[in-house]
PDB file of C-alpha atoms in Angstrom:
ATOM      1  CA  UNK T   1       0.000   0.000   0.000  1.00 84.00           C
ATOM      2  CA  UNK T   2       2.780   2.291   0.729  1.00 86.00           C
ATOM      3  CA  UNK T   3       4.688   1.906  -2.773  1.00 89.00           C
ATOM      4  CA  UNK T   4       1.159   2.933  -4.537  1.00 90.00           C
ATOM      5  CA  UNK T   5       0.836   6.137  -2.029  1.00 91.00           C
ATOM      6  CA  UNK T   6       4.123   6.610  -2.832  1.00 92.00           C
ATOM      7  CA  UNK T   7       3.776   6.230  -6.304  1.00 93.00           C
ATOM      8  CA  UNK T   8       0.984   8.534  -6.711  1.00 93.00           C
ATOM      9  CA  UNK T   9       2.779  11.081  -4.881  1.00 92.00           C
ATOM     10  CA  UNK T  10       5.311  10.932  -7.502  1.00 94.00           C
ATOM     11  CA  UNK T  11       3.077  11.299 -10.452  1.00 94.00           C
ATOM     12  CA  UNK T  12       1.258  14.148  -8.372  1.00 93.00           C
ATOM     13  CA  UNK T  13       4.444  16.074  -8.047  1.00 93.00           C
ATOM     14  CA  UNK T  14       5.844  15.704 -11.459  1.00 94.00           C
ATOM     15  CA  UNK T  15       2.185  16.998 -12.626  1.00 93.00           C
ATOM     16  CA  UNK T  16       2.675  19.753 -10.092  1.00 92.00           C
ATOM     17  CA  UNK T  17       6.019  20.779 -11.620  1.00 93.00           C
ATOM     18  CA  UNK T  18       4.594  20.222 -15.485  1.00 93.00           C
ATOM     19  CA  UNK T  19       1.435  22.394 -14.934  1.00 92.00           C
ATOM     20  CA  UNK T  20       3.548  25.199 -13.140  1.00 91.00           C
ATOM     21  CA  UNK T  21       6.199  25.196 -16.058  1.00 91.00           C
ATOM     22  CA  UNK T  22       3.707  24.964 -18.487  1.00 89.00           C
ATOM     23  CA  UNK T  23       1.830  27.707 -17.103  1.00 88.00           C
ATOM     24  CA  UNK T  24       4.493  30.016 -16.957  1.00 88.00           C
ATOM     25  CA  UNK T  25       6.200  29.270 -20.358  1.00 89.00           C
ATOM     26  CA  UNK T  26       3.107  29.664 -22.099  1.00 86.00           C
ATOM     27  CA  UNK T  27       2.362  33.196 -23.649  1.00 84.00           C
ATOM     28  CA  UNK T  28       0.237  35.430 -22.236  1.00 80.00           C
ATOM     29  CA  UNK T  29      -2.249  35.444 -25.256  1.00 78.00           C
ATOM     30  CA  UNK T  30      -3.044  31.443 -24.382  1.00 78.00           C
ATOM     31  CA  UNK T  31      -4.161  32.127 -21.488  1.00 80.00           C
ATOM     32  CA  UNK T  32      -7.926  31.931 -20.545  1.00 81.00           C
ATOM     33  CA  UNK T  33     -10.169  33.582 -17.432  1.00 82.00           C
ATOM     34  CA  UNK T  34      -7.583  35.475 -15.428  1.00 85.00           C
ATOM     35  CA  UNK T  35      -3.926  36.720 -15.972  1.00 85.00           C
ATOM     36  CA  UNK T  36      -0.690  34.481 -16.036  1.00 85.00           C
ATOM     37  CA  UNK T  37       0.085  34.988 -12.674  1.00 88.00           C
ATOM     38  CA  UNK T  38      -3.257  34.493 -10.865  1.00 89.00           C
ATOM     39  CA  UNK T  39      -2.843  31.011 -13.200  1.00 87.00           C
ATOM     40  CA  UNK T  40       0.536  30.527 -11.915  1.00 89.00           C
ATOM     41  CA  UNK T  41      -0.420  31.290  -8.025  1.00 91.00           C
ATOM     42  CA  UNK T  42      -3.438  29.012  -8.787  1.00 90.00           C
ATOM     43  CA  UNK T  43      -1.069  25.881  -9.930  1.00 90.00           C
ATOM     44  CA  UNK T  44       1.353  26.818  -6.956  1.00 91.00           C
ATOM     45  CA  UNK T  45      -1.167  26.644  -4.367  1.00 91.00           C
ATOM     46  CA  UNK T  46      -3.866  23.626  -5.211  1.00 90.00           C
ATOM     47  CA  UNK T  47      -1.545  21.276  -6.594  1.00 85.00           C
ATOM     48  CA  UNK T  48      -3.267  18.384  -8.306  1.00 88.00           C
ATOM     49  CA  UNK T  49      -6.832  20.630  -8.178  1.00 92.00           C
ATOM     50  CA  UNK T  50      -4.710  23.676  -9.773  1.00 90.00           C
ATOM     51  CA  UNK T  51      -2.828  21.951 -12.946  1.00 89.00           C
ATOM     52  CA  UNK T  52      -6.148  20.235 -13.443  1.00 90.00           C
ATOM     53  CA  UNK T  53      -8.210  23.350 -13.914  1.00 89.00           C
ATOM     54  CA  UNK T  54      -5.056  24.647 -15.804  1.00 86.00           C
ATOM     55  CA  UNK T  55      -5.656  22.218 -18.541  1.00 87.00           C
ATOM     56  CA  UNK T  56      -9.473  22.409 -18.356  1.00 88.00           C
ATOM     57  CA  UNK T  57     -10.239  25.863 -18.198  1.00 86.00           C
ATOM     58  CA  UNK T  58      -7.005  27.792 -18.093  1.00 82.00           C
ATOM     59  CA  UNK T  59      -5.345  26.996 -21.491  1.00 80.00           C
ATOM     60  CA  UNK T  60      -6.053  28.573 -24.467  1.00 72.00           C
ATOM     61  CA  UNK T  61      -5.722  26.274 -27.734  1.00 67.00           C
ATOM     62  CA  UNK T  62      -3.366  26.907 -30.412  1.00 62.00           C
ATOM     63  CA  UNK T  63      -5.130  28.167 -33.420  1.00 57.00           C
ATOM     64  CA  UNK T  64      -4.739  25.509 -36.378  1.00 54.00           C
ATOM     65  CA  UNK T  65      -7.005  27.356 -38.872  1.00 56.00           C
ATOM     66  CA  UNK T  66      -4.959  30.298 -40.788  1.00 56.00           C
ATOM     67  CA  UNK T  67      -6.674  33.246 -41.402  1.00 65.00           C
ATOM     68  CA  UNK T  68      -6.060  34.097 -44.777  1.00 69.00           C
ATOM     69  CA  UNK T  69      -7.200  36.949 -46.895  1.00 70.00           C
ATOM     70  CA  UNK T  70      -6.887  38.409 -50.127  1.00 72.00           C
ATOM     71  CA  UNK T  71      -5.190  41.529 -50.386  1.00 70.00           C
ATOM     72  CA  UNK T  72      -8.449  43.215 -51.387  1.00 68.00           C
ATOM     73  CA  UNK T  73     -10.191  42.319 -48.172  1.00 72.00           C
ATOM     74  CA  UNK T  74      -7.517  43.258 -45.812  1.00 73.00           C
ATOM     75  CA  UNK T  75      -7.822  46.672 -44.497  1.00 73.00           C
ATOM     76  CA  UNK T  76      -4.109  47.129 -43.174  1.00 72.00           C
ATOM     77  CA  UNK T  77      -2.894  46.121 -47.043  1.00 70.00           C
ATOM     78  CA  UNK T  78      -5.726  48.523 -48.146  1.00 71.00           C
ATOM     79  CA  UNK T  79      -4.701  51.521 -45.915  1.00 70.00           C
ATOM     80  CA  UNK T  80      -0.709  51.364 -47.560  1.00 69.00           C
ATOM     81  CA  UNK T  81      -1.903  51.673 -51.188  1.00 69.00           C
ATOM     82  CA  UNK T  82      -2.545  55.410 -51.865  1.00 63.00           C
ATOM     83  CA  UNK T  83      -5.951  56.338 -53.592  1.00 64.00           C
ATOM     84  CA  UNK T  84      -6.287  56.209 -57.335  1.00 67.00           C
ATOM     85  CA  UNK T  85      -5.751  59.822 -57.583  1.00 72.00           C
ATOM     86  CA  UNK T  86      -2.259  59.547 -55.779  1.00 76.00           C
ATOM     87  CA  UNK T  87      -1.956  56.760 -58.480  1.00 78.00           C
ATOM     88  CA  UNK T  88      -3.446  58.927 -61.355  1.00 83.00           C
ATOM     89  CA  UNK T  89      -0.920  61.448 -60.798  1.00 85.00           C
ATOM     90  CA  UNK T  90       2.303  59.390 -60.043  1.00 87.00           C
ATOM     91  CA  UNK T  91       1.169  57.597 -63.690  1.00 89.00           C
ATOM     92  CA  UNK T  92       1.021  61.300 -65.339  1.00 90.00           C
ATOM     93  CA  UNK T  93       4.280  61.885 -63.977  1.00 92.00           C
ATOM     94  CA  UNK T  94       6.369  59.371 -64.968  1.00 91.00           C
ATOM     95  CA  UNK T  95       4.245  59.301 -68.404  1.00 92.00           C
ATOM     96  CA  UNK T  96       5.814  63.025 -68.286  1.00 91.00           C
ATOM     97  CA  UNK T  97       9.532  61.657 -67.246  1.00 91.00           C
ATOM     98  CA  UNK T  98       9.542  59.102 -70.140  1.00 90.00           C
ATOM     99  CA  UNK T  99       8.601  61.960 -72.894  1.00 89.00           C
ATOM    100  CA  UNK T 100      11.296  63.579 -71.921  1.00 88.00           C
ATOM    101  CA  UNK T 101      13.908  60.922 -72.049  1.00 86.00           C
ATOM    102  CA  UNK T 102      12.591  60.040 -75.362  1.00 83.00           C
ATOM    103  CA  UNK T 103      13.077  63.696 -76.687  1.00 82.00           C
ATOM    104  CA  UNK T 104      16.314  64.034 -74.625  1.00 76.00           C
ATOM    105  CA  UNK T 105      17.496  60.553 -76.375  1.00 67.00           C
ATOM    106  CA  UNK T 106      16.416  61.844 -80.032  1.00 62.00           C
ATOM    107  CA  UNK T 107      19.831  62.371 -82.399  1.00 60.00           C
ATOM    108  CA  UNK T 108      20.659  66.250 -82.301  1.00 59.00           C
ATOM    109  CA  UNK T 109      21.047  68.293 -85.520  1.00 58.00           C
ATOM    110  CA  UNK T 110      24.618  67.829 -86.950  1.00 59.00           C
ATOM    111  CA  UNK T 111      25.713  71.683 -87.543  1.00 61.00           C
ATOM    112  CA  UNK T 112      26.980  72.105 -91.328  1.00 63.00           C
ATOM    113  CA  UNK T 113      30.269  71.840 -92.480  1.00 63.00           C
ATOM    114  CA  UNK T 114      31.842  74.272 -94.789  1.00 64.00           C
ATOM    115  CA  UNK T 115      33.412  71.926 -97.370  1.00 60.00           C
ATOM    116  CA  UNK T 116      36.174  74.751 -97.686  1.00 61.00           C
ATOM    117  CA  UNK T 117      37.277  74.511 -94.314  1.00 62.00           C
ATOM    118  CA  UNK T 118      37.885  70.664 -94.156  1.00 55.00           C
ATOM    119  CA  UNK T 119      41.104  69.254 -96.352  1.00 59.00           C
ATOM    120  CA  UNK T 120      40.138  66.147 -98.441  1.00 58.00           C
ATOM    121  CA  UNK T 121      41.375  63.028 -96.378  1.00 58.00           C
ATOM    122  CA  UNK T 122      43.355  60.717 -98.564  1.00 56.00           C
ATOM    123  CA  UNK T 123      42.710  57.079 -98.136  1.00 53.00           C
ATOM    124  CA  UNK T 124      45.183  54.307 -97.936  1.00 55.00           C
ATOM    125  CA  UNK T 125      44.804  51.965-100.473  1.00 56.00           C
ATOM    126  CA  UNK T 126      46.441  47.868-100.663  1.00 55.00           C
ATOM    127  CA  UNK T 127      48.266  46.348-103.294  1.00 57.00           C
ATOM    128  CA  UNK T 128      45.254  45.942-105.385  1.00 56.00           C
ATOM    129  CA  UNK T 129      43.848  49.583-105.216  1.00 55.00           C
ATOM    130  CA  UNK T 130      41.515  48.433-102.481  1.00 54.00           C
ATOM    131  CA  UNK T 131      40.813  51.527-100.565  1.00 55.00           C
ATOM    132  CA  UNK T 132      38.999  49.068 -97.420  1.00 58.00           C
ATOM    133  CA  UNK T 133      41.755  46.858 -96.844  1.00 57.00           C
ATOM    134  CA  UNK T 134      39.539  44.189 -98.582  1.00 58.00           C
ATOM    135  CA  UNK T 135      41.220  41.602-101.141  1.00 60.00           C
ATOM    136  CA  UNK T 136      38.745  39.952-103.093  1.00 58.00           C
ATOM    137  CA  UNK T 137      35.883  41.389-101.732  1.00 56.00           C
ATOM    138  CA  UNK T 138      32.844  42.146-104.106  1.00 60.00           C
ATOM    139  CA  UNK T 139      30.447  45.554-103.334  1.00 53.00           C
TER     140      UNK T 139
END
């Protein structure tokens, strides 16, 4: 009779130490009824009666369902997006910034030479009177 009392007093105090650790490692968002440390003083002070109210009443479950939403329906995506005027005019803008690359990009007007003013370059020519260099080379 004495190694079952003193077997149950065993499994009562290593439930007494797992519902106080528990308690106190869990965050304070799990849980339920009163604060973390009325939960805690709870455990601590009705052994056995405190860890098993812990598990029955006291902790919160884990949430296994994800709350998903499209970015459409959530109001924090919602609020970082500017409205479509903000979006109107940054469009315009850069619209405006792109015409003026393309114009900026556009070949410039070559100034005229005066013929006069330039001497007549003289090209090298090969062996064969080639003036590109080319032997054999047709066009």
């Amino acid at each position: 009779m004495t190694r079952v009392l003193l077997i149950l007093a065993l499994v009562a105090a290593a439930f007494w130490v797992y519902t106080i650790v528990d308690c106190a490692l869990q965050p304070p968002t799990r849980h339920r009824g009163v604060s973390k440390g009325v939960w805690i003083a709870i455990t601590i002070l009705l052994p056995v009666l405190g860890g098993i109210l812990w598990f029955a009443i006291g902790r919160g479950r884990v949430s296994t369902t994800l709350l998903r939403r499209a970015p459409d329906d959530d109001p924090d995506f919602l609020g970082t997006i500017g409205s479509i005027s903000d979006q109107d005019e940054r469009i315009r803008r850069l619209e405006e910034e792109l015409a003026l690359l393309d114009s900026e990009s556009a070949d410039p007007p070559v100034p005229p030479v005066d013929p006069g003013s330039v001497p007549p370059a003289e090209k090298p020519t090969d062996d064969d009177g080639d003036a590109r260099g080319q032997r054999g080379a047709v066009g």
